[in-house]
Amino acid sequence: MECLSCFLGFLLLAAPLPLDAAKRYQDVLTDERTSDYMRKYSQLDGWSSDENDWDENLYPVWKRGDPRRKNCWKGGEVQAVLSSDSPVLVGSNITFMVNLVFPRCQKEDANGNIVYEKNCRNGTGPSADPYVYNWTAWTEEDDWGNDTDQSYHMFPDRRPFPHHHRRRRWNFVYMFHTLGQYFQKLGRSSASVSVNTANVTLGPQLMEVTVYRRDRWKYMPIAKAKAVYVVTDQIVVFVNMSQKNNRNSSDETFLRDIPIVFNVIIHDPSHFLNESAIDYKWNFGDNTGLFVSNNRTLNHTYVLNGTFPLNLTVHAVVPGPCPSPSPSPRPPEPTPSLSPAGDSPLELREIPGEDCHINRYGYFKAIITVVEGILEVNIIEMTEVLMPVPQPDNSLMDFVVTCQGTTPTEVCTIISDPTCQIAQDTVCSPVDVGDTCLLTVRRAFNGSGTYCMNLTLADDASLALTSTLVSVLGRRSPLRMANGVLVSIGCLALFVTVIALLVYRKHKKYKPIESSTGIEGKGLNVFLEHAKVKFFPRSREKDPLLKNQPGIL
């Protein structure tokens, strides 16, 4: 027996060993090394095992530090950015997106070629050739687009490229790799892939992507990226909380006696829960009881100051296949900790005539602080300020403002156009009021017209707002008013004189000079006196410029 063992050992040592064993997908797509025990994964729909062979002649493999990597792209290095819509609920779809970031001054054009951007300087000066990679010209020269020669129209596993009329514009090959399986596709400078998570193990997982570019009759590696994604059996829930007059809702500090709007946001990017019945159970922590609703938006008002624990439970009834009456046979070498996630260890199968469902839950917790604040602000009076020496282009207005709640420490006004869209002037100033919130705010307006004014009162926790439309009447300067009065008086005097002369010529009679001078002079004087009384009544004579009423009206 010992001789037989020695003989077999001699044969193994004498057997020629391959100098370079064939590479597999797992050798190329990942740097992670896992044991055979950890490589027991459930099959993903449409994905292939990474134990398949890799065609290194068509897709060369360059390790880190290989000097050939410096020449795999003209003008610099290409970066791949991989992202996903993780975390996702088990059973839903998760989508991965990869985007290529080209070196400075390079971009992809409408035909899928890589060109230099116009008017962009990258330190090397403008290039005579507008193309970094003119794949369209390669297609025409090499007849790359026809189907007569398929020797290099293949993926690394020798599977042919899909037939598509846009294939000539797809010059990048993307290989996605996760859970011991890979998925490959053609694309442009970005690509995406969706995976159903029904057979994905709960918890964090790793997705890797390797990108190759077309290079005549082969493909060159240009970028790699990886990202962690999470599959969970709990509904991913966020709550957006907002409140009127709250200065900063993000610090979870709110005002007493003002409703808080709670809006539930369920992270469900693949719309997996669209057909589910969902209810929301609220406990606001203020001894008001449990609130159950099927509406994701709810209002609640805290009437006391303090700190309160907020708890929300989201319950979804998800339609699904019914489990079989008895457990289905397991694959060999079962690994309980790596079994597909679900509510039951039984494999789910649909039974005709039965309607089954799966219960999923999500939770949200927060600590809410309730304080006093400014509840309301009102403008109760507006008056124009009469200045002793009016300004031609500015008008002053006084606004009497009242508020409820705590006393403000700051007042701000924004004066805008009548539509309240275009701001013209913003003024903020500190205020010091007593126990009664009553203050007068004076603001200047540039010229006549209609203005929109927003007025806010604020303290450390609250910010109350009110708006009003202000009509400002035009006002002429004293010099212009005086000139207008003098011109009016002069015109009136000239008019009276002309009328008097006409009347005089019409009624005069021929009489000797010595006997008519006094009479006619007296008559004319009497007429002028009557005209003066008519047009300048002494009892009503006054100058409006002499009026002066100081103080705020």
Short mmCIF file of N, CA, C and O in Angstrom, two decimals, residues 139-184:
data_model
loop_
_atom_site.label_atom_id
_atom_site.label_comp_id
_atom_site.label_asym_id
_atom_site.label_seq_id
_atom_site.Cartn_x
_atom_site.Cartn_y
_atom_site.Cartn_z
N THR A 139 -15.56 52.19 -36.97
CA THR A 139 -16.62 51.31 -37.46
C THR A 139 -16.66 51.31 -38.97
O THR A 139 -16.82 50.27 -39.61
N GLU A 140 -16.50 52.48 -39.57
CA GLU A 140 -16.55 52.56 -41.04
C GLU A 140 -15.32 51.94 -41.67
O GLU A 140 -15.41 51.27 -42.70
N GLU A 141 -14.15 52.14 -41.06
CA GLU A 141 -12.92 51.61 -41.64
C GLU A 141 -12.84 50.09 -41.51
O GLU A 141 -12.46 49.38 -42.44
N ASP A 142 -13.21 49.58 -40.33
CA ASP A 142 -13.03 48.16 -40.05
C ASP A 142 -14.29 47.34 -40.28
O ASP A 142 -14.29 46.14 -40.01
N ASP A 143 -15.35 48.01 -40.74
CA ASP A 143 -16.62 47.32 -40.92
C ASP A 143 -17.03 46.62 -39.63
O ASP A 143 -17.50 45.49 -39.61
N TRP A 144 -16.82 47.37 -38.50
CA TRP A 144 -17.05 46.80 -37.17
C TRP A 144 -18.52 46.48 -36.92
O TRP A 144 -18.86 45.61 -36.15
N GLY A 145 -19.38 47.21 -37.62
CA GLY A 145 -20.79 47.06 -37.30
C GLY A 145 -21.48 45.91 -38.00
O GLY A 145 -22.60 45.54 -37.64
N ASN A 146 -20.86 45.30 -39.01
CA ASN A 146 -21.58 44.22 -39.68
C ASN A 146 -21.47 42.93 -38.87
O ASN A 146 -20.70 42.83 -37.93
N ASP A 147 -22.21 41.96 -39.27
CA ASP A 147 -22.29 40.71 -38.53
C ASP A 147 -21.53 39.57 -39.20
O ASP A 147 -21.72 38.40 -38.88
N THR A 148 -20.67 39.91 -40.19
CA THR A 148 -19.93 38.85 -40.88
C THR A 148 -18.84 38.27 -40.01
O THR A 148 -18.54 37.08 -40.09
N ASP A 149 -18.22 39.07 -39.20
CA ASP A 149 -17.14 38.60 -38.34
C ASP A 149 -17.50 38.88 -36.89
O ASP A 149 -17.51 40.03 -36.46
N GLN A 150 -17.81 37.86 -36.15
CA GLN A 150 -18.24 38.01 -34.76
C GLN A 150 -17.12 37.67 -33.79
O GLN A 150 -17.38 37.51 -32.60
N SER A 151 -15.88 37.58 -34.26
CA SER A 151 -14.79 37.11 -33.40
C SER A 151 -14.51 38.07 -32.25
O SER A 151 -14.04 37.64 -31.20
N TYR A 152 -14.77 39.36 -32.44
CA TYR A 152 -14.53 40.30 -31.35
C TYR A 152 -15.81 41.03 -30.93
O TYR A 152 -15.76 42.04 -30.26
N HIS A 153 -16.97 40.51 -31.36
CA HIS A 153 -18.25 41.06 -30.89
C HIS A 153 -18.76 40.20 -29.75
O HIS A 153 -19.90 39.74 -29.77
N MET A 154 -17.91 39.98 -28.76
CA MET A 154 -18.25 39.05 -27.69
C MET A 154 -17.86 39.60 -26.33
O MET A 154 -16.97 40.45 -26.22
N PHE A 155 -18.54 39.08 -25.32
CA PHE A 155 -18.18 39.35 -23.94
C PHE A 155 -17.02 38.44 -23.53
O PHE A 155 -16.65 37.51 -24.28
N PRO A 156 -16.45 38.66 -22.37
CA PRO A 156 -15.31 37.81 -21.94
C PRO A 156 -15.65 36.33 -21.83
O PRO A 156 -14.74 35.50 -21.91
N ASP A 157 -16.91 35.96 -21.65
CA ASP A 157 -17.27 34.55 -21.57
C ASP A 157 -17.62 33.97 -22.94
O ASP A 157 -18.21 32.88 -23.02
N ARG A 158 -17.29 34.73 -24.02
CA ARG A 158 -17.50 34.32 -25.40
C ARG A 158 -18.97 34.33 -25.81
O ARG A 158 -19.31 33.81 -26.88
N ARG A 159 -19.81 34.94 -25.02
CA ARG A 159 -21.20 35.11 -25.43
C ARG A 159 -21.27 36.31 -26.38
O ARG A 159 -20.68 37.35 -26.12
N PRO A 160 -22.02 36.21 -27.49
CA PRO A 160 -22.06 37.31 -28.46
C PRO A 160 -22.82 38.51 -27.92
O PRO A 160 -23.70 38.39 -27.06
N PHE A 161 -22.45 39.67 -28.45
CA PHE A 161 -23.16 40.89 -28.09
C PHE A 161 -24.59 40.81 -28.59
O PHE A 161 -24.88 40.17 -29.61
N PRO A 162 -25.52 41.46 -27.89
CA PRO A 162 -26.91 41.48 -28.37
C PRO A 162 -27.02 42.31 -29.64
O PRO A 162 -26.29 43.28 -29.85
N HIS A 163 -27.93 41.91 -30.52
CA HIS A 163 -28.17 42.64 -31.77
C HIS A 163 -29.09 43.82 -31.47
O HIS A 163 -30.21 43.65 -31.00
N HIS A 164 -28.59 45.01 -31.75
CA HIS A 164 -29.36 46.22 -31.47
C HIS A 164 -28.90 47.29 -32.44
O HIS A 164 -27.71 47.40 -32.75
N HIS A 165 -29.87 48.11 -32.91
CA HIS A 165 -29.53 49.12 -33.90
C HIS A 165 -28.64 50.22 -33.32
O HIS A 165 -28.01 50.96 -34.07
N ARG A 166 -28.55 50.33 -31.98
CA ARG A 166 -27.69 51.35 -31.36
C ARG A 166 -26.34 50.77 -30.92
O ARG A 166 -25.59 51.46 -30.23
N ARG A 167 -26.07 49.56 -31.31
CA ARG A 167 -24.87 48.92 -30.80
C ARG A 167 -23.60 49.66 -31.21
O ARG A 167 -22.60 49.65 -30.49
N ARG A 168 -23.61 50.32 -32.36
CA ARG A 168 -22.41 51.03 -32.81
C ARG A 168 -22.05 52.18 -31.88
O ARG A 168 -20.92 52.64 -31.87
N ARG A 169 -22.99 52.69 -31.12
CA ARG A 169 -22.73 53.78 -30.19
C ARG A 169 -22.38 53.28 -28.79
O ARG A 169 -22.10 54.08 -27.91
N TRP A 170 -22.45 51.99 -28.58
CA TRP A 170 -22.13 51.41 -27.28
C TRP A 170 -20.68 50.91 -27.34
O TRP A 170 -20.40 49.83 -27.86
N ASN A 171 -19.78 51.70 -26.80
CA ASN A 171 -18.36 51.42 -26.92
C ASN A 171 -17.71 51.05 -25.59
O ASN A 171 -16.48 50.97 -25.51
N PHE A 172 -18.53 50.83 -24.58
CA PHE A 172 -18.02 50.40 -23.28
C PHE A 172 -18.71 49.09 -22.88
O PHE A 172 -19.90 48.89 -23.15
N VAL A 173 -17.94 48.23 -22.23
CA VAL A 173 -18.46 46.96 -21.73
C VAL A 173 -18.40 47.01 -20.21
O VAL A 173 -17.35 47.26 -19.61
N TYR A 174 -19.57 46.79 -19.57
CA TYR A 174 -19.70 46.86 -18.12
C TYR A 174 -19.92 45.45 -17.59
O TYR A 174 -20.80 44.73 -18.07
N MET A 175 -19.13 45.05 -16.59
CA MET A 175 -19.30 43.78 -15.90
C MET A 175 -19.60 44.05 -14.42
O MET A 175 -18.73 44.52 -13.68
N PHE A 176 -20.85 43.78 -14.02
CA PHE A 176 -21.27 43.93 -12.63
C PHE A 176 -21.05 42.59 -11.91
O PHE A 176 -21.33 41.53 -12.49
N HIS A 177 -20.62 42.66 -10.65
CA HIS A 177 -20.29 41.43 -9.93
C HIS A 177 -20.73 41.54 -8.48
O HIS A 177 -20.40 42.50 -7.78
N THR A 178 -21.52 40.55 -8.02
CA THR A 178 -21.92 40.48 -6.62
C THR A 178 -22.39 39.07 -6.31
O THR A 178 -22.86 38.35 -7.21
N LEU A 179 -22.25 38.65 -5.07
CA LEU A 179 -22.76 37.36 -4.58
C LEU A 179 -22.29 36.20 -5.46
O LEU A 179 -23.04 35.26 -5.74
N GLY A 180 -21.02 36.26 -5.92
CA GLY A 180 -20.47 35.17 -6.71
C GLY A 180 -21.05 35.05 -8.10
O GLY A 180 -20.91 34.01 -8.74
N GLN A 181 -21.68 36.11 -8.62
CA GLN A 181 -22.30 36.09 -9.94
C GLN A 181 -22.01 37.40 -10.66
O GLN A 181 -21.67 38.41 -10.03
N TYR A 182 -22.13 37.37 -11.97
CA TYR A 182 -21.85 38.57 -12.75
C TYR A 182 -22.96 38.80 -13.77
O TYR A 182 -23.68 37.89 -14.17
N PHE A 183 -23.05 40.08 -14.19
CA PHE A 183 -23.98 40.50 -15.23
C PHE A 183 -23.22 41.47 -16.12
O PHE A 183 -22.59 42.41 -15.63
N GLN A 184 -23.28 41.27 -17.43
CA GLN A 184 -22.50 42.07 -18.36
C GLN A 184 -23.41 42.71 -19.40
O GLN A 184 -24.42 42.12 -19.81
#
